[in-house]
Structure formats: C-alpha cells, structure tokens
Short mmCIF file of C-alpha atoms in Angstrom, two decimals:
data_model
loop_
_atom_site.label_atom_id
_atom_site.label_comp_id
_atom_site.label_asym_id
_atom_site.label_seq_id
_atom_site.Cartn_x
_atom_site.Cartn_y
_atom_site.Cartn_z
CA MET A 1 22.69 48.58 -63.92
CA SER A 2 19.90 50.39 -65.72
CA TYR A 3 18.86 48.53 -68.80
CA TYR A 4 16.32 49.58 -71.39
CA LEU A 5 14.55 47.04 -73.54
CA TRP A 6 14.73 47.98 -77.20
CA GLY A 7 12.09 47.39 -79.83
CA ALA A 8 9.06 45.72 -78.26
CA LYS A 9 5.85 45.75 -80.30
CA ALA A 10 2.48 46.65 -78.81
CA LEU A 11 -1.11 46.07 -79.89
CA PRO A 12 -2.19 46.00 -82.73
CA GLU A 13 1.15 44.78 -84.15
CA GLY A 14 1.88 42.60 -81.12
CA SER A 15 -0.57 40.73 -78.94
CA ASP A 16 -0.03 42.76 -75.76
CA SER A 17 -0.80 46.35 -74.96
CA ALA A 18 2.04 48.80 -74.34
CA SER A 19 1.26 48.90 -70.62
CA ARG A 20 1.34 45.10 -70.35
CA GLN A 21 4.69 44.94 -72.10
CA ALA A 22 5.97 47.70 -69.83
CA LEU A 23 4.66 46.05 -66.65
CA THR A 24 6.26 42.71 -67.58
CA ALA A 25 9.56 44.42 -68.48
CA ARG A 26 9.58 46.22 -65.13
CA ASP A 27 9.05 42.91 -63.31
CA LEU A 28 12.00 41.46 -65.22
CA GLY A 29 14.32 44.19 -63.96
CA TYR A 30 14.41 46.75 -66.77
CA LYS A 31 14.43 50.47 -66.10
CA GLY A 32 12.62 51.37 -69.28
CA ILE A 33 11.20 50.08 -72.53
CA ILE A 34 11.28 51.44 -76.06
CA ILE A 35 8.22 50.44 -78.04
CA CYS A 36 8.76 50.56 -81.78
CA ASN A 37 5.68 49.85 -83.86
CA CYS A 38 5.60 50.26 -87.62
CA GLU A 39 2.52 52.45 -87.23
CA PRO A 40 3.11 54.19 -83.90
CA SER A 41 0.06 56.41 -84.18
CA ARG A 42 -2.21 53.35 -83.97
CA ILE A 43 -0.81 51.93 -80.70
CA PHE A 44 -3.63 50.79 -78.42
CA LYS A 45 -3.87 52.99 -75.29
CA ALA A 46 -0.33 54.32 -75.48
CA ASP A 47 -0.94 56.79 -72.64
CA ALA A 48 -1.87 54.00 -70.23
CA ALA A 49 1.75 52.78 -70.28
CA ARG A 50 2.96 56.10 -68.90
CA GLN A 51 0.94 55.56 -65.70
CA ILE A 52 3.37 52.87 -64.52
CA LYS A 53 5.39 54.47 -61.77
CA GLY A 54 9.18 54.29 -61.66
CA PHE A 55 9.42 53.02 -65.21
CA ASP A 56 10.31 54.82 -68.40
CA VAL A 57 8.26 54.15 -71.55
CA GLU A 58 9.45 55.62 -74.85
CA PHE A 59 7.57 55.36 -78.12
CA GLY A 60 9.70 55.17 -81.21
CA ALA A 61 8.99 54.02 -84.73
CA GLU A 62 10.23 51.12 -86.76
CA ILE A 63 10.46 51.77 -90.47
CA GLU A 64 9.55 49.05 -92.93
CA ALA A 65 10.19 50.18 -96.48
CA SER A 66 10.31 48.41 -99.81
CA ASN A 67 13.03 50.62 -101.34
CA ALA A 68 15.54 53.32 -100.41
CA ARG A 69 13.38 56.17 -101.65
CA ALA A 70 10.44 55.14 -99.47
CA LEU A 71 12.83 54.74 -96.55
CA HIS A 72 14.24 58.26 -96.90
CA SER A 73 10.80 59.85 -97.19
CA ARG A 74 9.62 57.94 -94.09
CA ILE A 75 12.75 59.02 -92.17
CA SER A 76 12.26 62.70 -92.98
CA ALA A 77 8.57 62.50 -92.09
CA TRP A 78 9.00 60.68 -88.76
CA ARG A 79 12.29 62.04 -87.42
CA PRO A 80 10.76 65.24 -85.97
CA THR A 81 7.87 63.32 -84.37
CA TYR A 82 9.45 60.23 -82.82
CA PRO A 83 12.52 60.28 -80.56
CA ILE A 84 13.68 56.83 -81.66
CA LEU A 85 13.87 55.58 -85.24
CA SER A 86 14.87 52.05 -86.09
CA VAL A 87 14.91 50.36 -89.47
CA GLU A 88 14.19 46.72 -90.18
CA ALA A 89 16.92 45.32 -92.43
CA SER A 90 14.66 43.66 -94.97
CA SER A 91 16.94 43.86 -98.03
CA ASP A 92 20.48 44.87 -99.05
CA GLU A 93 19.18 48.12 -100.53
CA ILE A 94 17.47 49.06 -97.25
CA ILE A 95 20.55 48.11 -95.23
CA HIS A 96 22.76 50.40 -97.35
CA ALA A 97 20.28 53.29 -97.29
CA ALA A 98 19.75 53.03 -93.51
CA CYS A 99 23.47 52.83 -92.78
CA GLU A 100 24.10 55.99 -94.78
CA SER A 101 21.46 58.03 -92.95
CA PRO A 102 22.61 59.78 -89.74
CA HIS A 103 18.95 60.23 -88.74
CA VAL A 104 18.52 56.51 -88.11
CA ASP A 105 19.25 55.37 -84.56
CA ALA A 106 19.51 51.64 -85.17
CA LEU A 107 19.38 49.10 -87.96
CA ILE A 108 17.81 45.88 -86.73
CA LEU A 109 19.17 42.81 -88.47
CA CYS A 110 16.57 40.15 -89.25
CA ILE A 111 17.07 36.40 -89.43
CA ASP A 112 18.64 36.36 -92.89
CA SER A 113 20.12 39.87 -93.01
CA ARG A 114 23.76 40.14 -94.02
CA LEU A 115 25.81 43.22 -93.25
CA SER A 116 28.25 44.08 -96.05
CA ILE A 117 31.64 45.77 -95.65
CA ALA A 118 30.43 48.95 -97.39
CA ALA A 119 27.32 49.11 -95.21
CA ALA A 120 29.34 48.55 -92.04
CA ARG A 121 31.75 51.35 -93.01
CA ALA A 122 28.82 53.69 -93.75
CA ALA A 123 27.17 52.79 -90.43
CA GLY A 124 30.37 53.73 -88.62
CA GLU A 125 30.50 57.12 -90.34
CA SER A 126 26.78 57.83 -89.76
CA GLN A 127 26.84 56.52 -86.17
CA VAL A 128 24.03 54.06 -86.83
CA ALA A 129 23.89 51.32 -84.19
CA ILE A 130 23.49 47.73 -85.32
CA GLY A 131 20.67 45.90 -83.55
CA PHE A 132 21.14 42.17 -83.04
CA ASP A 133 17.77 40.50 -82.75
CA LEU A 134 17.98 37.48 -80.42
CA SER A 135 14.40 36.27 -80.93
CA PRO A 136 15.48 33.49 -83.36
CA PHE A 137 17.43 32.07 -80.41
CA PHE A 138 14.16 30.85 -78.91
CA ARG A 139 11.94 30.84 -82.00
CA LEU A 140 14.12 28.55 -84.12
CA ARG A 141 15.50 25.10 -83.49
CA ALA A 142 18.10 22.75 -84.94
CA SER A 143 19.50 23.48 -88.41
CA SER A 144 17.63 26.73 -88.97
CA ARG A 145 18.99 28.08 -85.67
CA ALA A 146 22.48 26.90 -86.60
CA ARG A 147 22.26 28.84 -89.88
CA TRP A 148 21.03 31.91 -88.05
CA LEU A 149 23.90 31.64 -85.53
CA GLU A 150 26.36 31.43 -88.41
CA ALA A 151 24.99 34.62 -90.01
CA PHE A 152 24.85 36.26 -86.57
CA GLY A 153 28.54 35.53 -86.00
CA ARG A 154 29.49 36.92 -89.40
CA ASN A 155 27.59 40.17 -88.79
CA LEU A 156 29.13 40.42 -85.32
CA GLU A 157 32.65 40.07 -86.73
CA LEU A 158 32.01 42.91 -89.19
CA ALA A 159 30.51 45.11 -86.48
CA ARG A 160 33.57 44.48 -84.30
CA LYS A 161 35.99 45.17 -87.12
CA PHE A 162 34.48 48.57 -87.87
CA GLY A 163 33.90 49.44 -84.20
CA LEU A 164 30.13 49.85 -84.60
CA SER A 165 27.78 50.47 -81.71
CA MET A 166 25.66 47.43 -81.00
CA ILE A 167 22.26 46.87 -79.44
CA LEU A 168 20.78 43.64 -78.16
CA THR A 169 17.05 43.15 -78.55
CA CYS A 170 14.52 40.34 -78.53
CA MET A 171 11.91 42.20 -80.68
CA ALA A 172 9.14 41.05 -78.37
CA ARG A 173 5.72 40.77 -80.00
CA SER A 174 4.14 39.58 -76.77
CA ARG A 175 4.97 39.36 -73.06
CA LEU A 176 6.01 35.75 -73.63
CA ASP A 177 8.78 36.92 -75.96
CA LEU A 178 10.30 39.17 -73.29
CA ARG A 179 13.50 37.98 -71.64
CA GLY A 180 15.24 39.51 -68.62
CA PRO A 181 18.52 41.43 -68.99
CA LYS A 182 20.64 38.61 -67.57
CA GLU A 183 18.99 36.09 -69.89
CA ILE A 184 19.67 38.35 -72.88
CA LEU A 185 23.31 38.66 -71.80
CA ALA A 186 23.55 34.87 -71.46
CA MET A 187 21.99 34.32 -74.91
CA ALA A 188 24.33 36.89 -76.45
CA GLU A 189 27.38 35.22 -74.94
CA VAL A 190 26.30 31.87 -76.29
CA ALA A 191 25.78 33.47 -79.71
CA GLY A 192 29.32 34.90 -79.75
CA PHE A 193 29.39 38.21 -77.87
CA GLU A 194 32.15 38.90 -75.35
CA PRO A 195 30.69 39.59 -71.86
CA ALA A 196 31.89 43.23 -71.81
CA GLU A 197 30.61 43.74 -75.37
CA ALA A 198 27.17 42.39 -74.46
CA GLU A 199 27.02 44.58 -71.36
CA GLU A 200 27.89 47.63 -73.47
CA ALA A 201 25.21 46.69 -76.01
CA MET A 202 22.60 46.45 -73.26
CA LEU A 203 23.49 49.89 -71.92
CA LEU A 204 23.39 51.65 -75.30
CA PRO A 205 19.57 52.07 -75.60
CA GLU A 206 19.47 54.26 -72.49
CA ARG A 207 22.26 56.45 -73.89
CA ILE A 208 20.39 56.84 -77.19
CA VAL A 209 17.18 57.79 -75.38
CA GLN A 210 19.00 60.41 -73.30
CA GLU A 211 20.84 61.83 -76.33
CA ASN A 212 17.65 62.13 -78.34
CA ARG A 213 15.84 63.93 -75.53
CA ARG A 214 18.22 66.84 -75.97
CA HIS A 215 17.43 69.41 -78.65
CA TRP A 216 20.04 69.26 -81.36
CA LEU A 217 19.90 72.06 -83.94
CA ALA A 218 22.71 70.65 -86.07
CA PRO A 219 25.44 68.06 -85.54
CA GLY A 220 27.33 69.24 -82.45
CA VAL A 221 24.99 72.22 -81.81
CA GLU A 222 22.57 71.86 -78.91
CA LEU A 223 19.77 74.19 -77.88
CA LEU A 224 20.07 74.62 -74.11
CA MET B 1 32.41 3.76 -46.03
CA ARG B 2 31.77 6.92 -47.99
CA SER B 3 31.83 6.44 -51.71
CA LYS B 4 33.19 9.96 -52.27
CA LEU B 5 34.74 12.63 -50.06
CA PRO B 6 32.54 15.72 -49.65
CA VAL B 7 35.26 17.96 -51.08
CA LEU B 8 35.11 15.97 -54.29
CA PHE B 9 31.40 16.63 -54.83
CA PRO B 10 30.85 19.16 -57.59
CA LYS B 11 29.54 22.50 -56.34
CA ARG B 12 25.93 23.11 -57.19
CA ARG B 13 23.68 26.08 -57.72
CA TYR B 14 19.93 26.21 -57.33
CA VAL B 15 18.08 28.26 -59.94
CA VAL B 16 14.60 29.46 -59.01
CA PHE B 17 12.36 30.41 -61.91
CA ARG B 18 8.84 31.63 -62.58
CA LEU B 19 6.77 30.36 -65.47
CA ASP B 20 4.73 32.75 -67.57
CA SER B 21 2.39 30.60 -69.62
CA GLU B 22 -1.05 30.68 -71.13
CA GLU B 23 -2.16 27.42 -69.45
CA GLU B 24 -1.09 25.24 -66.52
CA ILE B 25 2.10 23.32 -67.25
CA GLY B 26 2.82 19.78 -66.03
CA SER B 27 6.16 19.00 -64.36
CA ARG B 28 6.93 16.13 -66.72
CA ASP B 29 6.40 18.29 -69.82
CA LEU B 30 8.46 21.08 -68.29
CA GLN B 31 11.37 18.81 -67.42
CA ARG B 32 11.35 17.28 -70.89
CA GLU B 33 11.30 20.69 -72.58
CA ILE B 34 14.13 22.09 -70.43
CA HIS B 35 16.33 19.07 -71.14
CA PHE B 36 15.48 19.25 -74.82
CA ALA B 37 16.29 22.98 -74.95
CA GLN B 38 19.65 22.41 -73.27
CA ALA B 39 20.59 19.44 -75.44
CA SER B 40 19.52 21.31 -78.57
CA LEU B 41 21.68 24.30 -77.68
CA PHE B 42 24.79 22.69 -76.17
CA GLY B 43 24.65 19.15 -77.47
CA ASP B 44 24.48 15.94 -75.47
CA LEU B 45 27.97 16.42 -74.07
CA GLY B 46 27.33 19.93 -72.77
CA ALA B 47 23.99 18.88 -71.31
CA ALA B 48 25.58 15.91 -69.53
CA ARG B 49 28.31 18.12 -68.00
CA ASN B 50 25.82 20.63 -66.57
CA ARG B 51 23.82 17.96 -64.67
CA LEU B 52 20.61 19.98 -64.87
CA LYS B 53 17.74 18.58 -62.82
CA LEU B 54 14.27 19.87 -61.99
CA ILE B 55 13.91 19.40 -58.25
CA TYR B 56 10.77 21.40 -57.51
CA HIS B 57 7.80 22.66 -59.47
CA GLU B 58 4.52 23.92 -58.14
CA GLY B 59 2.24 26.39 -59.86
CA PRO B 60 4.23 29.11 -61.57
CA PHE B 61 7.41 28.52 -59.53
CA GLY B 62 10.13 25.95 -59.91
CA MET B 63 13.71 25.16 -58.96
CA LEU B 64 16.51 23.59 -60.95
CA ARG B 65 19.86 22.25 -59.87
CA CYS B 66 22.95 22.78 -62.01
CA ARG B 67 26.73 22.91 -61.69
CA HIS B 68 28.10 26.13 -60.22
CA ASP B 69 30.06 26.86 -63.40
CA GLY B 70 27.05 26.14 -65.61
CA VAL B 71 24.81 28.99 -64.50
CA GLN B 72 25.20 31.00 -67.71
CA GLN B 73 24.53 27.87 -69.74
CA THR B 74 21.39 27.23 -67.68
CA ARG B 75 20.23 30.82 -68.17
CA ALA B 76 20.67 30.54 -71.93
CA ALA B 77 18.91 27.16 -72.05
CA LEU B 78 15.93 28.44 -70.06
CA ALA B 79 15.74 31.60 -72.18
CA SER B 80 15.53 29.44 -75.31
CA VAL B 81 12.32 27.71 -74.18
CA TYR B 82 9.51 28.86 -76.47
CA ALA B 83 6.64 26.50 -75.65
CA VAL B 84 6.02 23.61 -73.27
CA GLY B 85 3.69 20.86 -74.46
CA GLY B 86 2.40 23.13 -77.22
CA VAL B 87 1.57 25.96 -74.80
CA ARG B 88 3.42 29.26 -75.25
CA THR B 89 5.64 29.71 -72.20
CA ALA B 90 8.44 31.96 -71.01
CA ILE B 91 10.73 30.99 -68.14
CA HIS B 92 12.03 33.91 -66.09
CA ILE B 93 14.82 33.34 -63.58
CA ARG B 94 14.08 34.88 -60.18
CA GLY B 95 17.38 34.13 -58.53
CA ILE B 96 20.25 31.74 -57.94
CA SER B 97 21.41 30.38 -54.62
CA GLY B 98 23.87 27.89 -53.17
CA THR B 99 21.44 25.90 -51.03
CA ILE B 100 17.87 24.71 -51.46
CA LYS B 101 16.87 26.32 -48.17
CA SER B 102 18.08 29.81 -49.03
CA ALA B 103 16.71 29.53 -52.56
CA ARG B 104 13.26 28.73 -51.18
CA GLU B 105 13.38 31.47 -48.57
CA LYS B 106 14.64 34.17 -50.90
CA TYR B 107 12.90 33.56 -54.17
CA ILE B 108 9.79 31.40 -53.74
CA PRO B 109 6.88 33.24 -52.13
CA GLN B 110 5.11 31.41 -49.33
CA LEU B 111 1.82 31.68 -51.16
CA SER B 112 2.73 30.00 -54.39
CA ARG B 113 -0.67 30.65 -55.89
CA THR B 114 -1.12 34.25 -56.93
CA ASP B 115 -4.40 36.10 -56.77
CA ALA B 116 -5.45 34.62 -60.06
CA GLU B 117 -9.12 34.28 -60.74
CA ASP B 118 -11.07 33.28 -63.75
CA GLY B 119 -13.07 36.15 -65.05
CA GLY B 120 -15.83 35.24 -67.41
CA ARG B 121 -16.42 38.97 -67.80
CA ARG B 122 -16.26 40.76 -71.10
CA ILE B 123 -14.42 43.81 -72.30
CA GLU B 124 -16.03 45.86 -75.04
CA LEU B 125 -13.82 48.60 -76.39
CA GLU B 126 -13.70 50.19 -79.79
CA GLU B 127 -10.37 48.56 -80.69
CA VAL B 128 -10.56 45.34 -78.67
CA SER B 129 -13.33 43.11 -77.41
CA GLY B 130 -13.37 39.69 -75.82
CA CYS B 131 -13.64 37.60 -72.66
CA ILE B 132 -11.35 37.95 -69.64
CA VAL B 133 -9.53 34.66 -69.07
CA HIS B 134 -7.11 35.43 -66.22
CA ILE B 135 -6.46 38.34 -63.89
CA HIS B 136 -3.14 38.60 -62.02
CA GLY B 137 -3.05 41.84 -60.08
CA ARG B 138 -3.11 44.56 -62.72
CA LYS B 139 -2.44 42.14 -65.58
CA ILE B 140 -5.37 40.86 -67.61
CA ASP B 141 -5.41 38.09 -70.22
CA LEU B 142 -8.14 38.54 -72.79
CA CYS B 143 -9.47 35.99 -75.27
CA PRO B 144 -10.25 38.20 -78.28
CA ASP B 145 -13.43 37.85 -80.31
CA ASP B 146 -11.35 38.33 -83.42
CA PRO B 147 -8.63 35.62 -83.42
CA LYS B 148 -6.66 37.58 -86.04
CA ARG B 149 -5.73 40.15 -83.37
CA SER B 150 -2.89 37.99 -82.04
CA ARG B 151 -1.71 36.77 -85.42
CA GLY B 152 2.06 37.02 -85.90
CA SER B 153 2.88 36.81 -82.21
CA ASP B 154 1.79 33.17 -81.90
CA THR B 155 -0.18 33.69 -78.70
CA ARG B 156 -3.73 32.70 -77.83
CA TYR B 157 -4.63 35.61 -75.54
CA LEU B 158 -4.09 39.35 -75.63
CA GLY B 159 -2.27 40.89 -72.69
CA LEU B 160 -3.78 44.06 -71.22
CA THR B 161 -3.55 45.87 -67.91
CA SER B 162 -6.04 47.73 -65.78
CA PHE B 163 -4.33 50.93 -66.98
CA ASP B 164 -5.69 50.23 -70.48
CA LEU B 165 -9.26 49.94 -69.21
CA SER B 166 -9.44 52.86 -66.83
CA GLY B 167 -11.44 55.62 -68.39
CA GLY B 168 -10.21 58.37 -66.10
CA HIS B 169 -13.14 58.05 -63.68
CA ASP B 170 -13.40 56.19 -60.37
CA ASP B 171 -15.46 53.02 -60.09
CA ALA B 172 -18.06 52.49 -57.39
CA ASP B 173 -15.47 51.05 -55.01
CA GLY B 174 -13.29 54.15 -55.32
CA THR B 175 -10.70 52.58 -57.59
CA SER B 176 -10.15 53.50 -61.19
CA ASP B 177 -8.85 50.19 -62.48
CA GLY B 178 -11.70 49.91 -64.99
CA LEU B 179 -12.89 46.51 -63.80
#
C-alpha cells in the first residue's frame, strides 16, 4: 500500500528540517509526505527534501486564521500557489467557513474541536475532508486523553453519518512525533475507527495529491 | 509431569522495535514506560490479558513478547509512548514474528550499533547555528545556539540531514554532503 503522511511541520515551525522529516517518514514505510507549515515560504531548505530518491515530498499550507474573513482572503491568496490547503479548526466560526469552501482540501480537527451538524453537511457538499489528528493519543494521558477520545468519537460519528472523507494524521512537529502507517492504523482502531475506514483514510492523501496535480479550470473541467 | 500440555500454551508473537530517542535509554525505564503506556490505554485488565514482556533490549533495538491476538493492542501501546525517563522517544516497530530466532534474524541487524559518532563540530548557517550532537548516516542532530528554535515541539535537538547542508559543490573527498 502506498501511504502519504499528511501535515508534518518543518523548521522553523517544527524542530526538524523538511528533509529530516521526509527521510524518517521514508524509513517508516511511507511513499510520500505532505509538509504543511503555516508560513510555507519560510521553510528551511525546502529544496533539500526533494533530493531524497524514491520519495515524494509535497509542500502545502496550513491556514491559521482568527475569523472567517481572514480565512477566505488567505484561501484565495494561497490556492493558486500551494497544491494542498488545510485549515486548523481553531473555532466554530473557522470550522463553518472552512467546511463551506470547496477550495479547502482538509479541515484538521484540534484537541477540543467539535464538528457541528451544519458544518458536517457543508463539508459533504464542498467535498472538504475531515482530518483526525492522532497526536493527542501520545501527547496526552489519563483524564485529558479520555476527554479527547470522547470528542474524537463524537466527531467520527458525525463524519460517518454524513459520509465525509476522512484523513488520519499525527501532525508531527518533529521526527519523534512521526508514527508508521501500521501504528497510525492501530491507534485509529483503538480510537474508534473501523479497520476498512482507517485504511481508506490513510489512502486519501495520495488521492488528493494526485487530483490537485491536474489542472482544473472549473469544477469538472480539466485542462489536458 | 508436565504442568500444561503444549497445545494449551497461548500463542505468542515477538515484536521487534527500534528506539528513536535523544539520549540512551535504560532497559528498566523502557520496560516501565511500555507497561505504563499499555495500562493507561487498556486498563489493568487489558494489560494483564496481553502478557507483554520486554525480552531483549540493546542499543536502539528491542524485542517484546505478546499474545498473538494482542498485536494491534501492542502496536497502539508502543505508538502512545511519548517519553522514557523524561527523554523524548519514539518506538517504531520493525516487524513481528512467531519465534525469537526468526525475529532476531529478520529484524535485528547483526551490528546493533549504528555508525553513530559524536560530532563536536559546528554548523553556522544564516537560519540555524549550533553544535552537532549525533550523526547517523545522513541524519544529523544539532544542539541549537538559540533554544527557542525547538519550542513547541518539545525536543532538545534539531533534526537536519546532509541534504540541508550541501551547498551544491563537492567537498574535498568528492562528496557533497556538506560535512
């Protein structure tokens, strides 16, 4: 199976360079990595990561915005430049705005993010994938992890009900946050995913990368 | 007289893993952390059923024994390890086998020590500067002069590769790894 790792952060937002993250991900069995920094133009030695043979490195952007207006302006500014756009679900307003925008590839749910019914319906119509961040699985312990698992299960139920596309990620800020594909599948199953669902969620990033490499002039119209 | 027929023994699996950590890890600390991670995730009952035991640990490699139907549980427990004895650590599973012999032959390299060497050399770049702490092949751990560089990721060292340091020209030895 060819898995892509979604949403790793590179220097200066993480502690490892893009090439180090990519090299570690390759050793763990991934076929590619998607690096999503909040300021992608400032990534340390981004070109060095492309020298790793037999491994695909994509640079996307993660949008952090304080309100919907800032989010929309950032989306329209970055969409032509970066092949992958993900949005960090920092507030209800941002979740709604991101779910309604067809230009967003994925909405990454944070520790305390709650998906609402309206947002889930909008995400289904706009084909926005919901990213489930598994990093609290190893960052948190005891009651705080139990609360996170509860919220995770609730978001998962909504995503299932509305048939949303799902992505599994560990939002790695360093090489020590990276987990192999089988470990991510095991964590997802413990957190409530069905095995087939988790497998599908791990395969989605590659499909998104391949779709976005094609030149779309309008919805359903491709420049060949 | 045998206390138990061989067919009644539970089937076991041997899980070989590799540690990725910032410092050397002791076996006792590692065993304690793995058991704690499993008990924290699955409770005392789940941990008791899986019969997890550390049976080998040397350098970055180790081997665990678990029940054959508890492999996924073991994977999840190992993935949930964040730090061992206060040192940031990640445990990556290399493979799973049915016997100790095949697990050793398949997944543990004969030379358990990698080509690690302590550097003591410095890197001075516009964006990053500091002392090299470890070198593993193309991977370089750097202790930054500015400790704020690794803030947020909870790590002590920055991770770079020789690709980041190569300036597009060959070194004196004909390589262009930048070292």
